[in-house]
């Protein structure tokens, strides 16, 4: 049963990002990475944050994940302000993050092992999530025997196994080819719908964001602010077939219009920084 | 099936064949007078000397003594070197202060300091073991620091996101991640330990295979001397095979 059939999106926000500011450096060298950002994610909703490279997406990911505690404003789960990793948030990182010395099943069961869950129970739960990400026949394989996409699925299963309230992902498919990315997108959509999983995806990939999301938060280039929040009214349950639809193309074009200006600023900024570096030898 | 076996074992068979070819080339060069047989005896003479050194010189018992010293010194290097490496990794000040000195210790010809160790520990296996241990320490310390420091930041972030304690972080992420580099250190260390042990046995004329090689060389029994050297290589090979087993047991999948 899909989420759309099961329950309508609850109105209570699962996550609130409230006027968050993050600055790096000191004195005259201060760089504002995130500048007064506010948005919320409802229970069961899939929200993507999209912006050009260098706009502060990863900083926002680290703040929401509790890896950066020194920030202004508030990221809240319920009434609790996040200032350290929170058990309600499960993180999937951009870089490949499986443990090469553990088998797939031991990787997935790892968070449960830390929680002291008895072995038989943690193996059962790990089996379930490995099956969910489609790696049932690779339980005893080591990461070195898997492809990049399979390793990311192991990371996703490892995050889901502790049943976090919010799944937070930072460009998990960035290193994968377009076809694998689309297919993994299907997998993520399927899992999200099956678990009614509140998900926040940080990405710079426009098609990925539209394919997966209920809403997209478009960020400006440095300092990172919310430029616009776009509702994606594509039907659910959704598969990668949606990329061929007119509505999909319409959303991609609309968001690209917003992003183009920001991406151009980012590119100009990088070029002038490179020129300065070249001038200084 | 035989074909599969052959394909799987090709590198080993190729290695053995290369060794046999080298031995035959040396045999030919020595018998042909190109290489002086009073410097390097023909391999066939060395092979014939094996029985003599086993039966008359009791070289297997000598190997056992050398292996025991190697095991104690090498084991102690690991047991002491890894914790020191961990401490240096945790303290940036100590690390900056000590790293160069430890690097210098690794490069120092410690064998030449044997008179000092003789005074401290007497003419006993203790001297040999302590000198082996001291020489084997530095590579393990340095490689432990390097291994821990090169843990991928994303794995540390995974640990942080799972709210791991620093003890869990060490035992479940940092140490397993550092293991391949620590094992490189152990391999280097044990090479130093074996060289030192056999060298000191030779120099102070005490104990295992090193002493026997000294005696055989003194008697100008060149085939016997080279046969003794072959047994040192055998001890080394056995240790490294055992280490390889331990390594693949501790780090499956790598």
PDB file of N, CA, C and O in Angstrom, chain A residues 62 65-68 84-87 89 91 93-102 110-111 113-115 142-144 158 162, chain B residues 151-165 168-169 171-178 180 250-254:
ATOM      1  N   UNK A  62      24.977  19.202   7.462  1.00  0.00           N
ATOM      2  CA  UNK A  62      25.709  18.939   8.702  1.00  0.00           C
ATOM      3  C   UNK A  62      25.007  19.549   9.922  1.00  0.00           C
ATOM      4  O   UNK A  62      25.053  18.981  11.013  1.00  0.00           O
ATOM      5  N   UNK A  65      21.967  17.361  10.597  1.00  0.00           N
ATOM      6  CA  UNK A  65      22.437  16.083  11.129  1.00  0.00           C
ATOM      7  C   UNK A  65      23.083  16.201  12.503  1.00  0.00           C
ATOM      8  O   UNK A  65      23.425  15.191  13.116  1.00  0.00           O
ATOM      9  N   UNK A  66      23.285  17.424  12.970  1.00  0.00           N
ATOM     10  CA  UNK A  66      23.870  17.625  14.307  1.00  0.00           C
ATOM     11  C   UNK A  66      25.390  17.551  14.306  1.00  0.00           C
ATOM     12  O   UNK A  66      26.012  17.511  15.364  1.00  0.00           O
ATOM     13  N   UNK A  67      26.000  17.516  13.106  1.00  0.00           N
ATOM     14  CA  UNK A  67      27.469  17.441  13.061  1.00  0.00           C
ATOM     15  C   UNK A  67      28.094  18.829  13.215  1.00  0.00           C
ATOM     16  O   UNK A  67      29.283  18.942  13.505  1.00  0.00           O
ATOM     17  N   UNK A  68      27.298  19.878  12.987  1.00  0.00           N
ATOM     18  CA  UNK A  68      27.752  21.261  13.238  1.00  0.00           C
ATOM     19  C   UNK A  68      26.822  21.854  14.285  1.00  0.00           C
ATOM     20  O   UNK A  68      25.637  22.053  14.024  1.00  0.00           O
ATOM     21  N   UNK A  84      23.395  18.379  18.339  1.00  0.00           N
ATOM     22  CA  UNK A  84      24.273  17.188  18.258  1.00  0.00           C
ATOM     23  C   UNK A  84      23.487  16.139  17.467  1.00  0.00           C
ATOM     24  O   UNK A  84      22.274  16.295  17.295  1.00  0.00           O
ATOM     25  N   UNK A  85      24.169  15.088  16.977  1.00  0.00           N
ATOM     26  CA  UNK A  85      23.414  14.060  16.244  1.00  0.00           C
ATOM     27  C   UNK A  85      22.213  13.574  17.053  1.00  0.00           C
ATOM     28  O   UNK A  85      22.321  13.336  18.252  1.00  0.00           O
ATOM     29  N   UNK A  86      21.063  13.493  16.383  1.00  0.00           N
ATOM     30  CA  UNK A  86      19.802  13.156  17.060  1.00  0.00           C
ATOM     31  C   UNK A  86      19.346  11.776  16.590  1.00  0.00           C
ATOM     32  O   UNK A  86      19.403  11.488  15.391  1.00  0.00           O
ATOM     33  N   UNK A  87      18.888  10.931  17.516  1.00  0.00           N
ATOM     34  CA  UNK A  87      18.470   9.574  17.095  1.00  0.00           C
ATOM     35  C   UNK A  87      17.327   9.570  16.082  1.00  0.00           C
ATOM     36  O   UNK A  87      17.141   8.588  15.361  1.00  0.00           O
ATOM     37  N   UNK A  89      17.193  11.380  13.479  1.00  0.00           N
ATOM     38  CA  UNK A  89      17.700  11.702  12.139  1.00  0.00           C
ATOM     39  C   UNK A  89      18.703  10.625  11.705  1.00  0.00           C
ATOM     40  O   UNK A  89      19.697  10.382  12.384  1.00  0.00           O
ATOM     41  N   UNK A  91      21.371   9.602   8.799  1.00  0.00           N
ATOM     42  CA  UNK A  91      22.104  10.311   7.740  1.00  0.00           C
ATOM     43  C   UNK A  91      22.693   9.360   6.697  1.00  0.00           C
ATOM     44  O   UNK A  91      23.286   8.345   7.050  1.00  0.00           O
ATOM     45  N   UNK A  93      25.430   9.674   3.605  1.00  0.00           N
ATOM     46  CA  UNK A  93      26.433  10.631   3.146  1.00  0.00           C
ATOM     47  C   UNK A  93      26.681  10.526   1.640  1.00  0.00           C
ATOM     48  O   UNK A  93      26.428   9.506   1.027  1.00  0.00           O
ATOM     49  N   UNK A  94      27.239  11.614   1.119  1.00  0.00           N
ATOM     50  CA  UNK A  94      27.553  11.670  -0.305  1.00  0.00           C
ATOM     51  C   UNK A  94      28.645  10.658  -0.670  1.00  0.00           C
ATOM     52  O   UNK A  94      28.551   9.939  -1.649  1.00  0.00           O
ATOM     53  N   UNK A  95      29.685  10.633   0.173  1.00  0.00           N
ATOM     54  CA  UNK A  95      30.791   9.706  -0.094  1.00  0.00           C
ATOM     55  C   UNK A  95      30.386   8.291   0.293  1.00  0.00           C
ATOM     56  O   UNK A  95      29.585   8.104   1.205  1.00  0.00           O
ATOM     57  N   UNK A  96      31.008   7.346  -0.361  1.00  0.00           N
ATOM     58  CA  UNK A  96      30.766   5.938  -0.042  1.00  0.00           C
ATOM     59  C   UNK A  96      31.187   5.714   1.417  1.00  0.00           C
ATOM     60  O   UNK A  96      32.288   6.075   1.808  1.00  0.00           O
ATOM     61  N   UNK A  97      30.289   5.143   2.228  1.00  0.00           N
ATOM     62  CA  UNK A  97      30.584   5.091   3.662  1.00  0.00           C
ATOM     63  C   UNK A  97      30.356   3.721   4.294  1.00  0.00           C
ATOM     64  O   UNK A  97      30.147   3.625   5.496  1.00  0.00           O
ATOM     65  N   UNK A  98      30.395   2.671   3.465  1.00  0.00           N
ATOM     66  CA  UNK A  98      30.277   1.340   4.068  1.00  0.00           C
ATOM     67  C   UNK A  98      31.595   0.989   4.751  1.00  0.00           C
ATOM     68  O   UNK A  98      32.638   1.549   4.409  1.00  0.00           O
ATOM     69  N   UNK A  99      31.532   0.063   5.705  1.00  0.00           N
ATOM     70  CA  UNK A  99      32.746  -0.390   6.378  1.00  0.00           C
ATOM     71  C   UNK A  99      33.323  -1.561   5.580  1.00  0.00           C
ATOM     72  O   UNK A  99      32.691  -2.621   5.529  1.00  0.00           O
ATOM     73  N   UNK A 100      34.501  -1.382   4.987  1.00  0.00           N
ATOM     74  CA  UNK A 100      35.002  -2.435   4.089  1.00  0.00           C
ATOM     75  C   UNK A 100      35.333  -3.747   4.799  1.00  0.00           C
ATOM     76  O   UNK A 100      35.436  -4.784   4.154  1.00  0.00           O
ATOM     77  N   UNK A 101      35.490  -3.703   6.125  1.00  0.00           N
ATOM     78  CA  UNK A 101      35.850  -4.927   6.860  1.00  0.00           C
ATOM     79  C   UNK A 101      34.614  -5.706   7.319  1.00  0.00           C
ATOM     80  O   UNK A 101      34.737  -6.719   7.991  1.00  0.00           O
ATOM     81  N   UNK A 102      33.422  -5.206   6.991  1.00  0.00           N
ATOM     82  CA  UNK A 102      32.196  -5.884   7.399  1.00  0.00           C
ATOM     83  C   UNK A 102      31.421  -6.346   6.170  1.00  0.00           C
ATOM     84  O   UNK A 102      31.419  -5.647   5.155  1.00  0.00           O
ATOM     85  N   UNK A 110      24.938  -2.804  11.903  1.00  0.00           N
ATOM     86  CA  UNK A 110      25.868  -2.062  12.768  1.00  0.00           C
ATOM     87  C   UNK A 110      25.173  -1.126  13.778  1.00  0.00           C
ATOM     88  O   UNK A 110      25.470  -1.182  14.980  1.00  0.00           O
ATOM     89  N   UNK A 111      24.224  -0.274  13.349  1.00  0.00           N
ATOM     90  CA  UNK A 111      23.596   0.621  14.332  1.00  0.00           C
ATOM     91  C   UNK A 111      22.872  -0.152  15.448  1.00  0.00           C
ATOM     92  O   UNK A 111      22.856   0.280  16.597  1.00  0.00           O
ATOM     93  N   UNK A 113      23.742  -3.097  16.533  1.00  0.00           N
ATOM     94  CA  UNK A 113      24.805  -3.657  17.388  1.00  0.00           C
ATOM     95  C   UNK A 113      25.197  -2.608  18.448  1.00  0.00           C
ATOM     96  O   UNK A 113      25.367  -2.941  19.623  1.00  0.00           O
ATOM     97  N   UNK A 114      25.288  -1.352  18.034  1.00  0.00           N
ATOM     98  CA  UNK A 114      25.637  -0.279  18.967  1.00  0.00           C
ATOM     99  C   UNK A 114      24.549  -0.092  20.025  1.00  0.00           C
ATOM    100  O   UNK A 114      24.839   0.252  21.165  1.00  0.00           O
ATOM    101  N   UNK A 115      23.317  -0.330  19.589  1.00  0.00           N
ATOM    102  CA  UNK A 115      22.202  -0.158  20.530  1.00  0.00           C
ATOM    103  C   UNK A 115      22.036  -1.364  21.457  1.00  0.00           C
ATOM    104  O   UNK A 115      21.168  -1.360  22.326  1.00  0.00           O
ATOM    105  N   UNK A 142      31.244  -8.658   0.720  1.00  0.00           N
ATOM    106  CA  UNK A 142      31.942  -7.511   1.298  1.00  0.00           C
ATOM    107  C   UNK A 142      31.789  -6.319   0.339  1.00  0.00           C
ATOM    108  O   UNK A 142      31.620  -6.516  -0.871  1.00  0.00           O
ATOM    109  N   UNK A 143      31.870  -5.086   0.862  1.00  0.00           N
ATOM    110  CA  UNK A 143      31.706  -3.922  -0.014  1.00  0.00           C
ATOM    111  C   UNK A 143      32.629  -3.927  -1.231  1.00  0.00           C
ATOM    112  O   UNK A 143      32.245  -3.455  -2.299  1.00  0.00           O
ATOM    113  N   UNK A 144      33.837  -4.492  -1.079  1.00  0.00           N
ATOM    114  CA  UNK A 144      34.766  -4.511  -2.207  1.00  0.00           C
ATOM    115  C   UNK A 144      34.216  -5.335  -3.376  1.00  0.00           C
ATOM    116  O   UNK A 144      34.694  -5.221  -4.501  1.00  0.00           O
ATOM    117  N   UNK A 158      21.543   0.645   6.050  1.00  0.00           N
ATOM    118  CA  UNK A 158      22.152   0.811   7.383  1.00  0.00           C
ATOM    119  C   UNK A 158      21.503   1.979   8.128  1.00  0.00           C
ATOM    120  O   UNK A 158      21.363   1.947   9.347  1.00  0.00           O
ATOM    121  N   UNK A 162      17.690   1.552  11.779  1.00  0.00           N
ATOM    122  CA  UNK A 162      17.340   2.044  13.129  1.00  0.00           C
ATOM    123  C   UNK A 162      16.047   2.865  13.101  1.00  0.00           C
ATOM    124  O   UNK A 162      15.711   3.533  14.065  1.00  0.00           O
TER     125      UNK A 162
ATOM    126  N   UNK B 151      42.138   7.441   8.553  1.00  0.00           N
ATOM    127  CA  UNK B 151      40.746   6.963   8.528  1.00  0.00           C
ATOM    128  C   UNK B 151      39.896   7.965   7.746  1.00  0.00           C
ATOM    129  O   UNK B 151      39.999   9.174   7.970  1.00  0.00           O
ATOM    130  N   UNK B 152      39.088   7.474   6.828  1.00  0.00           N
ATOM    131  CA  UNK B 152      38.289   8.389   5.984  1.00  0.00           C
ATOM    132  C   UNK B 152      37.316   9.194   6.846  1.00  0.00           C
ATOM    133  O   UNK B 152      36.571   8.600   7.647  1.00  0.00           O
ATOM    134  N   UNK B 153      37.315  10.526   6.698  1.00  0.00           N
ATOM    135  CA  UNK B 153      36.436  11.359   7.535  1.00  0.00           C
ATOM    136  C   UNK B 153      34.969  10.936   7.482  1.00  0.00           C
ATOM    137  O   UNK B 153      34.262  11.057   8.477  1.00  0.00           O
ATOM    138  N   UNK B 154      34.533  10.415   6.326  1.00  0.00           N
ATOM    139  CA  UNK B 154      33.115  10.040   6.225  1.00  0.00           C
ATOM    140  C   UNK B 154      32.775   8.892   7.191  1.00  0.00           C
ATOM    141  O   UNK B 154      31.680   8.843   7.745  1.00  0.00           O
ATOM    142  N   UNK B 155      33.746   7.999   7.434  1.00  0.00           N
ATOM    143  CA  UNK B 155      33.479   6.902   8.375  1.00  0.00           C
ATOM    144  C   UNK B 155      33.364   7.447   9.796  1.00  0.00           C
ATOM    145  O   UNK B 155      32.548   6.990  10.597  1.00  0.00           O
ATOM    146  N   UNK B 156      34.184   8.467  10.098  1.00  0.00           N
ATOM    147  CA  UNK B 156      34.098   9.100  11.420  1.00  0.00           C
ATOM    148  C   UNK B 156      32.740   9.815  11.546  1.00  0.00           C
ATOM    149  O   UNK B 156      32.101   9.747  12.592  1.00  0.00           O
ATOM    150  N   UNK B 157      32.305  10.444  10.462  1.00  0.00           N
ATOM    151  CA  UNK B 157      30.998  11.112  10.497  1.00  0.00           C
ATOM    152  C   UNK B 157      29.856  10.106  10.668  1.00  0.00           C
ATOM    153  O   UNK B 157      28.867  10.405  11.334  1.00  0.00           O
ATOM    154  N   UNK B 158      29.999   8.926  10.058  1.00  0.00           N
ATOM    155  CA  UNK B 158      28.983   7.882  10.267  1.00  0.00           C
ATOM    156  C   UNK B 158      28.919   7.557  11.761  1.00  0.00           C
ATOM    157  O   UNK B 158      27.841   7.506  12.364  1.00  0.00           O
ATOM    158  N   UNK B 159      30.104   7.387  12.367  1.00  0.00           N
ATOM    159  CA  UNK B 159      30.165   7.103  13.801  1.00  0.00           C
ATOM    160  C   UNK B 159      29.536   8.222  14.623  1.00  0.00           C
ATOM    161  O   UNK B 159      28.763   7.961  15.547  1.00  0.00           O
ATOM    162  N   UNK B 160      29.850   9.466  14.250  1.00  0.00           N
ATOM    163  CA  UNK B 160      29.286  10.605  14.989  1.00  0.00           C
ATOM    164  C   UNK B 160      27.768  10.644  14.836  1.00  0.00           C
ATOM    165  O   UNK B 160      27.046  10.895  15.786  1.00  0.00           O
ATOM    166  N   UNK B 161      27.296  10.382  13.602  1.00  0.00           N
ATOM    167  CA  UNK B 161      25.849  10.433  13.382  1.00  0.00           C
ATOM    168  C   UNK B 161      25.135   9.344  14.178  1.00  0.00           C
ATOM    169  O   UNK B 161      23.957   9.477  14.494  1.00  0.00           O
ATOM    170  N   UNK B 162      25.854   8.267  14.497  1.00  0.00           N
ATOM    171  CA  UNK B 162      25.250   7.184  15.287  1.00  0.00           C
ATOM    172  C   UNK B 162      25.509   7.383  16.781  1.00  0.00           C
ATOM    173  O   UNK B 162      25.267   6.484  17.576  1.00  0.00           O
ATOM    174  N   UNK B 163      26.028   8.544  17.132  1.00  0.00           N
ATOM    175  CA  UNK B 163      26.304   8.918  18.525  1.00  0.00           C
ATOM    176  C   UNK B 163      27.201   7.894  19.231  1.00  0.00           C
ATOM    177  O   UNK B 163      26.940   7.474  20.369  1.00  0.00           O
ATOM    178  N   UNK B 164      28.236   7.465  18.518  1.00  0.00           N
ATOM    179  CA  UNK B 164      29.142   6.481  19.112  1.00  0.00           C
ATOM    180  C   UNK B 164      30.013   7.140  20.172  1.00  0.00           C
ATOM    181  O   UNK B 164      30.406   8.303  20.026  1.00  0.00           O
ATOM    182  N   UNK B 165      30.330   6.397  21.235  1.00  0.00           N
ATOM    183  CA  UNK B 165      31.239   6.907  22.256  1.00  0.00           C
ATOM    184  C   UNK B 165      32.653   6.875  21.674  1.00  0.00           C
ATOM    185  O   UNK B 165      32.900   6.199  20.661  1.00  0.00           O
ATOM    186  N   UNK B 168      33.810   3.305  21.459  1.00  0.00           N
ATOM    187  CA  UNK B 168      33.212   2.578  20.328  1.00  0.00           C
ATOM    188  C   UNK B 168      33.840   3.045  19.009  1.00  0.00           C
ATOM    189  O   UNK B 168      34.126   2.247  18.131  1.00  0.00           O
ATOM    190  N   UNK B 169      34.044   4.357  18.923  1.00  0.00           N
ATOM    191  CA  UNK B 169      34.635   4.916  17.701  1.00  0.00           C
ATOM    192  C   UNK B 169      36.012   4.288  17.452  1.00  0.00           C
ATOM    193  O   UNK B 169      36.357   3.951  16.323  1.00  0.00           O
ATOM    194  N   UNK B 171      37.331   1.301  18.727  1.00  0.00           N
ATOM    195  CA  UNK B 171      37.345  -0.149  18.496  1.00  0.00           C
ATOM    196  C   UNK B 171      36.578  -0.559  17.238  1.00  0.00           C
ATOM    197  O   UNK B 171      36.908  -1.550  16.601  1.00  0.00           O
ATOM    198  N   UNK B 172      35.529   0.207  16.895  1.00  0.00           N
ATOM    199  CA  UNK B 172      34.667  -0.245  15.789  1.00  0.00           C
ATOM    200  C   UNK B 172      34.927   0.476  14.469  1.00  0.00           C
ATOM    201  O   UNK B 172      34.518   0.005  13.426  1.00  0.00           O
ATOM    202  N   UNK B 173      35.592   1.634  14.524  1.00  0.00           N
ATOM    203  CA  UNK B 173      35.860   2.334  13.259  1.00  0.00           C
ATOM    204  C   UNK B 173      37.353   2.613  13.057  1.00  0.00           C
ATOM    205  O   UNK B 173      37.947   2.157  12.082  1.00  0.00           O
ATOM    206  N   UNK B 174      37.957   3.340  13.999  1.00  0.00           N
ATOM    207  CA  UNK B 174      39.346   3.762  13.771  1.00  0.00           C
ATOM    208  C   UNK B 174      40.303   2.572  13.630  1.00  0.00           C
ATOM    209  O   UNK B 174      41.067   2.501  12.662  1.00  0.00           O
ATOM    210  N   UNK B 175      40.252   1.654  14.597  1.00  0.00           N
ATOM    211  CA  UNK B 175      41.206   0.534  14.568  1.00  0.00           C
ATOM    212  C   UNK B 175      41.001  -0.385  13.350  1.00  0.00           C
ATOM    213  O   UNK B 175      41.966  -0.664  12.627  1.00  0.00           O
ATOM    214  N   UNK B 176      39.768  -0.828  13.082  1.00  0.00           N
ATOM    215  CA  UNK B 176      39.609  -1.673  11.880  1.00  0.00           C
ATOM    216  C   UNK B 176      40.014  -0.948  10.600  1.00  0.00           C
ATOM    217  O   UNK B 176      40.584  -1.556   9.696  1.00  0.00           O
ATOM    218  N   UNK B 177      39.732   0.355  10.554  1.00  0.00           N
ATOM    219  CA  UNK B 177      40.079   1.100   9.345  1.00  0.00           C
ATOM    220  C   UNK B 177      41.600   1.217   9.189  1.00  0.00           C
ATOM    221  O   UNK B 177      42.130   1.192   8.082  1.00  0.00           O
ATOM    222  N   UNK B 178      42.302   1.330  10.347  1.00  0.00           N
ATOM    223  CA  UNK B 178      43.764   1.498  10.306  1.00  0.00           C
ATOM    224  C   UNK B 178      44.503   0.176  10.103  1.00  0.00           C
ATOM    225  O   UNK B 178      45.711   0.173   9.823  1.00  0.00           O
ATOM    226  N   UNK B 180      44.980  -2.265   7.850  1.00  0.00           N
ATOM    227  CA  UNK B 180      45.916  -2.601   6.761  1.00  0.00           C
ATOM    228  C   UNK B 180      47.252  -1.871   6.895  1.00  0.00           C
ATOM    229  O   UNK B 180      48.306  -2.454   6.635  1.00  0.00           O
ATOM    230  N   UNK B 250      41.759 -11.191  10.491  1.00  0.00           N
ATOM    231  CA  UNK B 250      41.320  -9.948  11.135  1.00  0.00           C
ATOM    232  C   UNK B 250      40.638  -8.984  10.173  1.00  0.00           C
ATOM    233  O   UNK B 250      39.857  -8.142  10.587  1.00  0.00           O
ATOM    234  N   UNK B 251      40.988  -9.073   8.901  1.00  0.00           N
ATOM    235  CA  UNK B 251      40.410  -8.124   7.942  1.00  0.00           C
ATOM    236  C   UNK B 251      39.813  -8.850   6.754  1.00  0.00           C
ATOM    237  O   UNK B 251      40.320  -8.733   5.648  1.00  0.00           O
ATOM    238  N   UNK B 252      38.750  -9.598   6.969  1.00  0.00           N
ATOM    239  CA  UNK B 252      38.148 -10.274   5.827  1.00  0.00           C
ATOM    240  C   UNK B 252      37.602  -9.232   4.844  1.00  0.00           C
ATOM    241  O   UNK B 252      37.226  -8.140   5.259  1.00  0.00           O
ATOM    242  N   UNK B 253      37.590  -9.584   3.588  1.00  0.00           N
ATOM    243  CA  UNK B 253      36.966  -8.698   2.603  1.00  0.00           C
ATOM    244  C   UNK B 253      37.869  -7.620   2.071  1.00  0.00           C
ATOM    245  O   UNK B 253      37.448  -6.790   1.284  1.00  0.00           O
ATOM    246  N   UNK B 254      39.148  -7.624   2.499  1.00  0.00           N
ATOM    247  CA  UNK B 254      40.034  -6.564   2.000  1.00  0.00           C
ATOM    248  C   UNK B 254      41.081  -7.119   1.067  1.00  0.00           C
ATOM    249  O   UNK B 254      41.427  -8.264   1.160  1.00  0.00           O
TER     250      UNK B 254
END
